[in-house]
């Protein structure tokens, strides 16, 4: 987890809520695990407070506030919709949010067999999410862009032979993905960071919700379809692909496998202090090599 220059504590969050939403001030506040960019606190049973840990994360909060309500209106599953756009103060200099709490178990904490029942539900969510983006929706320079734009990062990571003994096979996967036809449709609405850490499951393994829309933007939908390799084993991945049906063509699936390589190597190369995400990256690499 990269260090952050600002770590909001319980007292600051309690003050922000009391000052800007006094109607919610009597609800218990519990700190949850920090993400790379944001700190999250549970606020009672139905809400959460989400605050940037660094200035670079401020646009992510603002993007969630602007675009998540529209996505939620067409989503078949629960999303952390903002209910309050918090203002900066002298105690906390960034905008922040109060969002709906989405219950469920993180898919990253469930074995591959337990994630399989979510295949069709996740496909339905992506069919609802991936619509042409309105003018002005941001393009994330690291997600949903043409695959060759990310080539330098992949090549650099695969130079680590100790971490990637299968580097030659992974380079072949990357070459095939980059040779696929580029996305030539309209920029589509994207989650941008869809992996098991941001997917919640119900007790029966079905999809309960999707969280962390900080990377929401417009571009090639293949970046979100990469979740098929990060989330599912071969059998469940085929069900996921079948459920998406003719909405996704063969070249898009080739690019999606390339995006799975980008995301898996990013997790595997940068998560030595985060066993949960390290495991997601390792699983993704195994699935990419299987096909």
mmCIF file with all atom_site columns, N, CA, C and O in Angstrom, residues 93-127:
data_model
loop_
_atom_site.group_PDB
_atom_site.id
_atom_site.type_symbol
_atom_site.label_atom_id
_atom_site.label_alt_id
_atom_site.label_comp_id
_atom_site.label_asym_id
_atom_site.label_entity_id
_atom_site.label_seq_id
_atom_site.pdbx_PDB_ins_code
_atom_site.Cartn_x
_atom_site.Cartn_y
_atom_site.Cartn_z
_atom_site.occupancy
_atom_site.B_iso_or_equiv
_atom_site.pdbx_formal_charge
_atom_site.auth_seq_id
_atom_site.auth_comp_id
_atom_site.auth_asym_id
_atom_site.auth_atom_id
_atom_site.pdbx_PDB_model_num
ATOM 1   N N  . UNK A 1 93  ? -8.982  18.891  3.562   1.00 0.00 ? 93  UNK A N  1
ATOM 2   C CA . UNK A 1 93  ? -8.937  19.810  2.421   1.00 0.00 ? 93  UNK A CA 1
ATOM 3   C C  . UNK A 1 93  ? -9.510  19.271  1.122   1.00 0.00 ? 93  UNK A C  1
ATOM 4   O O  . UNK A 1 93  ? -9.429  19.954  0.101   1.00 0.00 ? 93  UNK A O  1
ATOM 5   N N  . UNK A 1 94  ? -10.064 18.050  1.124   1.00 0.00 ? 94  UNK A N  1
ATOM 6   C CA . UNK A 1 94  ? -10.531 17.442  -0.116  1.00 0.00 ? 94  UNK A CA 1
ATOM 7   C C  . UNK A 1 94  ? -12.049 17.234  -0.097  1.00 0.00 ? 94  UNK A C  1
ATOM 8   O O  . UNK A 1 94  ? -12.645 17.065  0.977   1.00 0.00 ? 94  UNK A O  1
ATOM 9   N N  . UNK A 1 95  ? -12.682 17.172  -1.259  1.00 0.00 ? 95  UNK A N  1
ATOM 10  C CA . UNK A 1 95  ? -14.064 16.712  -1.301  1.00 0.00 ? 95  UNK A CA 1
ATOM 11  C C  . UNK A 1 95  ? -14.145 15.248  -0.880  1.00 0.00 ? 95  UNK A C  1
ATOM 12  O O  . UNK A 1 95  ? -13.172 14.496  -1.014  1.00 0.00 ? 95  UNK A O  1
ATOM 13  N N  . UNK A 1 96  ? -15.300 14.832  -0.385  1.00 0.00 ? 96  UNK A N  1
ATOM 14  C CA . UNK A 1 96  ? -15.480 13.474  0.130   1.00 0.00 ? 96  UNK A CA 1
ATOM 15  C C  . UNK A 1 96  ? -16.938 13.088  -0.072  1.00 0.00 ? 96  UNK A C  1
ATOM 16  O O  . UNK A 1 96  ? -17.740 13.899  -0.529  1.00 0.00 ? 96  UNK A O  1
ATOM 17  N N  . UNK A 1 97  ? -17.274 11.844  0.224   1.00 0.00 ? 97  UNK A N  1
ATOM 18  C CA . UNK A 1 97  ? -18.630 11.366  -0.052  1.00 0.00 ? 97  UNK A CA 1
ATOM 19  C C  . UNK A 1 97  ? -19.178 10.550  1.110   1.00 0.00 ? 97  UNK A C  1
ATOM 20  O O  . UNK A 1 97  ? -18.429 9.862   1.813   1.00 0.00 ? 97  UNK A O  1
ATOM 21  N N  . UNK A 1 98  ? -20.491 10.599  1.260   1.00 0.00 ? 98  UNK A N  1
ATOM 22  C CA . UNK A 1 98  ? -21.234 9.576   1.997   1.00 0.00 ? 98  UNK A CA 1
ATOM 23  C C  . UNK A 1 98  ? -21.971 8.758   0.945   1.00 0.00 ? 98  UNK A C  1
ATOM 24  O O  . UNK A 1 98  ? -22.645 9.314   0.069   1.00 0.00 ? 98  UNK A O  1
ATOM 25  N N  . UNK A 1 99  ? -21.813 7.433   0.996   1.00 0.00 ? 99  UNK A N  1
ATOM 26  C CA . UNK A 1 99  ? -22.369 6.554   -0.029  1.00 0.00 ? 99  UNK A CA 1
ATOM 27  C C  . UNK A 1 99  ? -23.217 5.463   0.615   1.00 0.00 ? 99  UNK A C  1
ATOM 28  O O  . UNK A 1 99  ? -23.111 5.196   1.822   1.00 0.00 ? 99  UNK A O  1
ATOM 29  N N  . UNK A 1 100 ? -24.046 4.837   -0.190  1.00 0.00 ? 100 UNK A N  1
ATOM 30  C CA . UNK A 1 100 ? -24.799 3.680   0.268   1.00 0.00 ? 100 UNK A CA 1
ATOM 31  C C  . UNK A 1 100 ? -23.839 2.527   0.564   1.00 0.00 ? 100 UNK A C  1
ATOM 32  O O  . UNK A 1 100 ? -22.927 2.258   -0.210  1.00 0.00 ? 100 UNK A O  1
ATOM 33  N N  . UNK A 1 101 ? -24.053 1.864   1.689   1.00 0.00 ? 101 UNK A N  1
ATOM 34  C CA . UNK A 1 101 ? -23.274 0.679   2.024   1.00 0.00 ? 101 UNK A CA 1
ATOM 35  C C  . UNK A 1 101 ? -23.808 -0.506  1.224   1.00 0.00 ? 101 UNK A C  1
ATOM 36  O O  . UNK A 1 101 ? -25.012 -0.743  1.169   1.00 0.00 ? 101 UNK A O  1
ATOM 37  N N  . UNK A 1 102 ? -22.904 -1.235  0.559   1.00 0.00 ? 102 UNK A N  1
ATOM 38  C CA . UNK A 1 102 ? -23.302 -2.404  -0.225  1.00 0.00 ? 102 UNK A CA 1
ATOM 39  C C  . UNK A 1 102 ? -22.850 -3.643  0.543   1.00 0.00 ? 102 UNK A C  1
ATOM 40  O O  . UNK A 1 102 ? -21.652 -3.896  0.682   1.00 0.00 ? 102 UNK A O  1
ATOM 41  N N  . UNK A 1 103 ? -23.783 -4.439  1.072   1.00 0.00 ? 103 UNK A N  1
ATOM 42  C CA . UNK A 1 103 ? -23.395 -5.631  1.820   1.00 0.00 ? 103 UNK A CA 1
ATOM 43  C C  . UNK A 1 103 ? -22.943 -6.748  0.895   1.00 0.00 ? 103 UNK A C  1
ATOM 44  O O  . UNK A 1 103 ? -23.337 -6.821  -0.265  1.00 0.00 ? 103 UNK A O  1
ATOM 45  N N  . UNK A 1 104 ? -22.094 -7.614  1.425   1.00 0.00 ? 104 UNK A N  1
ATOM 46  C CA . UNK A 1 104 ? -21.622 -8.764  0.661   1.00 0.00 ? 104 UNK A CA 1
ATOM 47  C C  . UNK A 1 104 ? -20.213 -9.129  1.082   1.00 0.00 ? 104 UNK A C  1
ATOM 48  O O  . UNK A 1 104 ? -19.547 -8.409  1.833   1.00 0.00 ? 104 UNK A O  1
ATOM 49  N N  . UNK A 1 105 ? -19.751 -10.259 0.592   1.00 0.00 ? 105 UNK A N  1
ATOM 50  C CA . UNK A 1 105 ? -18.401 -10.757 0.851   1.00 0.00 ? 105 UNK A CA 1
ATOM 51  C C  . UNK A 1 105 ? -17.521 -10.464 -0.349  1.00 0.00 ? 105 UNK A C  1
ATOM 52  O O  . UNK A 1 105 ? -17.912 -10.732 -1.495  1.00 0.00 ? 105 UNK A O  1
ATOM 53  N N  . UNK A 1 106 ? -16.357 -9.882  -0.109  1.00 0.00 ? 106 UNK A N  1
ATOM 54  C CA . UNK A 1 106 ? -15.443 -9.595  -1.205  1.00 0.00 ? 106 UNK A CA 1
ATOM 55  C C  . UNK A 1 106 ? -15.071 -10.859 -1.957  1.00 0.00 ? 106 UNK A C  1
ATOM 56  O O  . UNK A 1 106 ? -14.668 -11.859 -1.352  1.00 0.00 ? 106 UNK A O  1
ATOM 57  N N  . UNK A 1 107 ? -15.199 -10.834 -3.277  1.00 0.00 ? 107 UNK A N  1
ATOM 58  C CA . UNK A 1 107 ? -14.868 -12.018 -4.067  1.00 0.00 ? 107 UNK A CA 1
ATOM 59  C C  . UNK A 1 107 ? -13.398 -12.403 -3.917  1.00 0.00 ? 107 UNK A C  1
ATOM 60  O O  . UNK A 1 107 ? -13.043 -13.569 -4.086  1.00 0.00 ? 107 UNK A O  1
ATOM 61  N N  . UNK A 1 108 ? -12.533 -11.441 -3.592  1.00 0.00 ? 108 UNK A N  1
ATOM 62  C CA . UNK A 1 108 ? -11.118 -11.752 -3.372  1.00 0.00 ? 108 UNK A CA 1
ATOM 63  C C  . UNK A 1 108 ? -10.905 -12.625 -2.141  1.00 0.00 ? 108 UNK A C  1
ATOM 64  O O  . UNK A 1 108 ? -9.839  -13.227 -1.986  1.00 0.00 ? 108 UNK A O  1
ATOM 65  N N  . UNK A 1 109 ? -11.902 -12.699 -1.262  1.00 0.00 ? 109 UNK A N  1
ATOM 66  C CA . UNK A 1 109 ? -11.798 -13.505 -0.045  1.00 0.00 ? 109 UNK A CA 1
ATOM 67  C C  . UNK A 1 109 ? -12.487 -14.857 -0.192  1.00 0.00 ? 109 UNK A C  1
ATOM 68  O O  . UNK A 1 109 ? -12.642 -15.587 0.789   1.00 0.00 ? 109 UNK A O  1
ATOM 69  N N  . UNK A 1 110 ? -12.901 -15.191 -1.414  1.00 0.00 ? 110 UNK A N  1
ATOM 70  C CA . UNK A 1 110 ? -13.607 -16.434 -1.693  1.00 0.00 ? 110 UNK A CA 1
ATOM 71  C C  . UNK A 1 110 ? -12.811 -17.217 -2.732  1.00 0.00 ? 110 UNK A C  1
ATOM 72  O O  . UNK A 1 110 ? -12.265 -16.629 -3.672  1.00 0.00 ? 110 UNK A O  1
ATOM 73  N N  . UNK A 1 111 ? -12.737 -18.507 -2.594  1.00 0.00 ? 111 UNK A N  1
ATOM 74  C CA . UNK A 1 111 ? -12.019 -19.331 -3.558  1.00 0.00 ? 111 UNK A CA 1
ATOM 75  C C  . UNK A 1 111 ? -12.682 -19.332 -4.918  1.00 0.00 ? 111 UNK A C  1
ATOM 76  O O  . UNK A 1 111 ? -13.861 -18.975 -5.057  1.00 0.00 ? 111 UNK A O  1
ATOM 77  N N  . UNK A 1 112 ? -11.964 -19.764 -5.961  1.00 0.00 ? 112 UNK A N  1
ATOM 78  C CA . UNK A 1 112 ? -12.509 -19.745 -7.319  1.00 0.00 ? 112 UNK A CA 1
ATOM 79  C C  . UNK A 1 112 ? -13.838 -20.482 -7.458  1.00 0.00 ? 112 UNK A C  1
ATOM 80  O O  . UNK A 1 112 ? -14.741 -20.011 -8.158  1.00 0.00 ? 112 UNK A O  1
ATOM 81  N N  . UNK A 1 113 ? -13.989 -21.611 -6.794  1.00 0.00 ? 113 UNK A N  1
ATOM 82  C CA . UNK A 1 113 ? -15.245 -22.351 -6.909  1.00 0.00 ? 113 UNK A CA 1
ATOM 83  C C  . UNK A 1 113 ? -16.405 -21.551 -6.342  1.00 0.00 ? 113 UNK A C  1
ATOM 84  O O  . UNK A 1 113 ? -17.525 -21.593 -6.871  1.00 0.00 ? 113 UNK A O  1
ATOM 85  N N  . UNK A 1 114 ? -16.151 -20.806 -5.283  1.00 0.00 ? 114 UNK A N  1
ATOM 86  C CA . UNK A 1 114 ? -17.200 -20.007 -4.677  1.00 0.00 ? 114 UNK A CA 1
ATOM 87  C C  . UNK A 1 114 ? -17.558 -18.777 -5.477  1.00 0.00 ? 114 UNK A C  1
ATOM 88  O O  . UNK A 1 114 ? -18.625 -18.180 -5.261  1.00 0.00 ? 114 UNK A O  1
ATOM 89  N N  . UNK A 1 115 ? -16.697 -18.370 -6.421  1.00 0.00 ? 115 UNK A N  1
ATOM 90  C CA . UNK A 1 115 ? -16.986 -17.196 -7.252  1.00 0.00 ? 115 UNK A CA 1
ATOM 91  C C  . UNK A 1 115 ? -17.785 -17.555 -8.500  1.00 0.00 ? 115 UNK A C  1
ATOM 92  O O  . UNK A 1 115 ? -18.396 -16.691 -9.128  1.00 0.00 ? 115 UNK A O  1
ATOM 93  N N  . UNK A 1 116 ? -17.772 -18.816 -8.877  1.00 0.00 ? 116 UNK A N  1
ATOM 94  C CA . UNK A 1 116 ? -18.408 -19.239 -10.110 1.00 0.00 ? 116 UNK A CA 1
ATOM 95  C C  . UNK A 1 116 ? -19.865 -18.852 -10.247 1.00 0.00 ? 116 UNK A C  1
ATOM 96  O O  . UNK A 1 116 ? -20.295 -18.439 -11.340 1.00 0.00 ? 116 UNK A O  1
ATOM 97  N N  . UNK A 1 117 ? -20.691 -18.952 -9.186  1.00 0.00 ? 117 UNK A N  1
ATOM 98  C CA . UNK A 1 117 ? -22.104 -18.599 -9.335  1.00 0.00 ? 117 UNK A CA 1
ATOM 99  C C  . UNK A 1 117 ? -22.355 -17.148 -9.745  1.00 0.00 ? 117 UNK A C  1
ATOM 100 O O  . UNK A 1 117 ? -23.475 -16.809 -10.134 1.00 0.00 ? 117 UNK A O  1
ATOM 101 N N  . UNK A 1 118 ? -21.344 -16.290 -9.661  1.00 0.00 ? 118 UNK A N  1
ATOM 102 C CA . UNK A 1 118 ? -21.527 -14.882 -10.019 1.00 0.00 ? 118 UNK A CA 1
ATOM 103 C C  . UNK A 1 118 ? -21.345 -14.619 -11.508 1.00 0.00 ? 118 UNK A C  1
ATOM 104 O O  . UNK A 1 118 ? -21.522 -13.477 -11.955 1.00 0.00 ? 118 UNK A O  1
ATOM 105 N N  . UNK A 1 119 ? -21.018 -15.655 -12.300 1.00 0.00 ? 119 UNK A N  1
ATOM 106 C CA . UNK A 1 119 ? -20.641 -15.429 -13.697 1.00 0.00 ? 119 UNK A CA 1
ATOM 107 C C  . UNK A 1 119 ? -21.749 -14.732 -14.485 1.00 0.00 ? 119 UNK A C  1
ATOM 108 O O  . UNK A 1 119 ? -21.516 -13.716 -15.162 1.00 0.00 ? 119 UNK A O  1
ATOM 109 N N  . UNK A 1 120 ? -22.953 -15.253 -14.430 1.00 0.00 ? 120 UNK A N  1
ATOM 110 C CA . UNK A 1 120 ? -24.039 -14.673 -15.208 1.00 0.00 ? 120 UNK A CA 1
ATOM 111 C C  . UNK A 1 120 ? -24.438 -13.295 -14.685 1.00 0.00 ? 120 UNK A C  1
ATOM 112 O O  . UNK A 1 120 ? -24.727 -12.379 -15.472 1.00 0.00 ? 120 UNK A O  1
ATOM 113 N N  . UNK A 1 121 ? -24.449 -13.129 -13.365 1.00 0.00 ? 121 UNK A N  1
ATOM 114 C CA . UNK A 1 121 ? -24.795 -11.829 -12.799 1.00 0.00 ? 121 UNK A CA 1
ATOM 115 C C  . UNK A 1 121 ? -23.791 -10.754 -13.175 1.00 0.00 ? 121 UNK A C  1
ATOM 116 O O  . UNK A 1 121 ? -24.169 -9.596  -13.446 1.00 0.00 ? 121 UNK A O  1
ATOM 117 N N  . UNK A 1 122 ? -22.512 -11.115 -13.207 1.00 0.00 ? 122 UNK A N  1
ATOM 118 C CA . UNK A 1 122 ? -21.495 -10.134 -13.581 1.00 0.00 ? 122 UNK A CA 1
ATOM 119 C C  . UNK A 1 122 ? -21.628 -9.767  -15.060 1.00 0.00 ? 122 UNK A C  1
ATOM 120 O O  . UNK A 1 122 ? -21.448 -8.597  -15.436 1.00 0.00 ? 122 UNK A O  1
ATOM 121 N N  . UNK A 1 123 ? -21.966 -10.748 -15.889 1.00 0.00 ? 123 UNK A N  1
ATOM 122 C CA . UNK A 1 123 ? -22.214 -10.441 -17.298 1.00 0.00 ? 123 UNK A CA 1
ATOM 123 C C  . UNK A 1 123 ? -23.393 -9.481  -17.443 1.00 0.00 ? 123 UNK A C  1
ATOM 124 O O  . UNK A 1 123 ? -23.338 -8.512  -18.218 1.00 0.00 ? 123 UNK A O  1
ATOM 125 N N  . UNK A 1 124 ? -24.475 -9.723  -16.691 1.00 0.00 ? 124 UNK A N  1
ATOM 126 C CA . UNK A 1 124 ? -25.635 -8.829  -16.761 1.00 0.00 ? 124 UNK A CA 1
ATOM 127 C C  . UNK A 1 124 ? -25.262 -7.411  -16.330 1.00 0.00 ? 124 UNK A C  1
ATOM 128 O O  . UNK A 1 124 ? -25.725 -6.423  -16.926 1.00 0.00 ? 124 UNK A O  1
ATOM 129 N N  . UNK A 1 125 ? -24.428 -7.297  -15.286 1.00 0.00 ? 125 UNK A N  1
ATOM 130 C CA . UNK A 1 125 ? -23.997 -5.973  -14.842 1.00 0.00 ? 125 UNK A CA 1
ATOM 131 C C  . UNK A 1 125 ? -23.226 -5.259  -15.949 1.00 0.00 ? 125 UNK A C  1
ATOM 132 O O  . UNK A 1 125 ? -23.466 -4.069  -16.221 1.00 0.00 ? 125 UNK A O  1
ATOM 133 N N  . UNK A 1 126 ? -22.324 -5.969  -16.619 1.00 0.00 ? 126 UNK A N  1
ATOM 134 C CA . UNK A 1 126 ? -21.520 -5.327  -17.664 1.00 0.00 ? 126 UNK A CA 1
ATOM 135 C C  . UNK A 1 126 ? -22.363 -4.967  -18.883 1.00 0.00 ? 126 UNK A C  1
ATOM 136 O O  . UNK A 1 126 ? -22.124 -3.937  -19.525 1.00 0.00 ? 126 UNK A O  1
ATOM 137 N N  . UNK A 1 127 ? -23.350 -5.783  -19.196 1.00 0.00 ? 127 UNK A N  1
ATOM 138 C CA . UNK A 1 127 ? -24.247 -5.418  -20.296 1.00 0.00 ? 127 UNK A CA 1
ATOM 139 C C  . UNK A 1 127 ? -24.994 -4.124  -19.981 1.00 0.00 ? 127 UNK A C  1
ATOM 140 O O  . UNK A 1 127 ? -25.252 -3.312  -20.873 1.00 0.00 ? 127 UNK A O  1
#
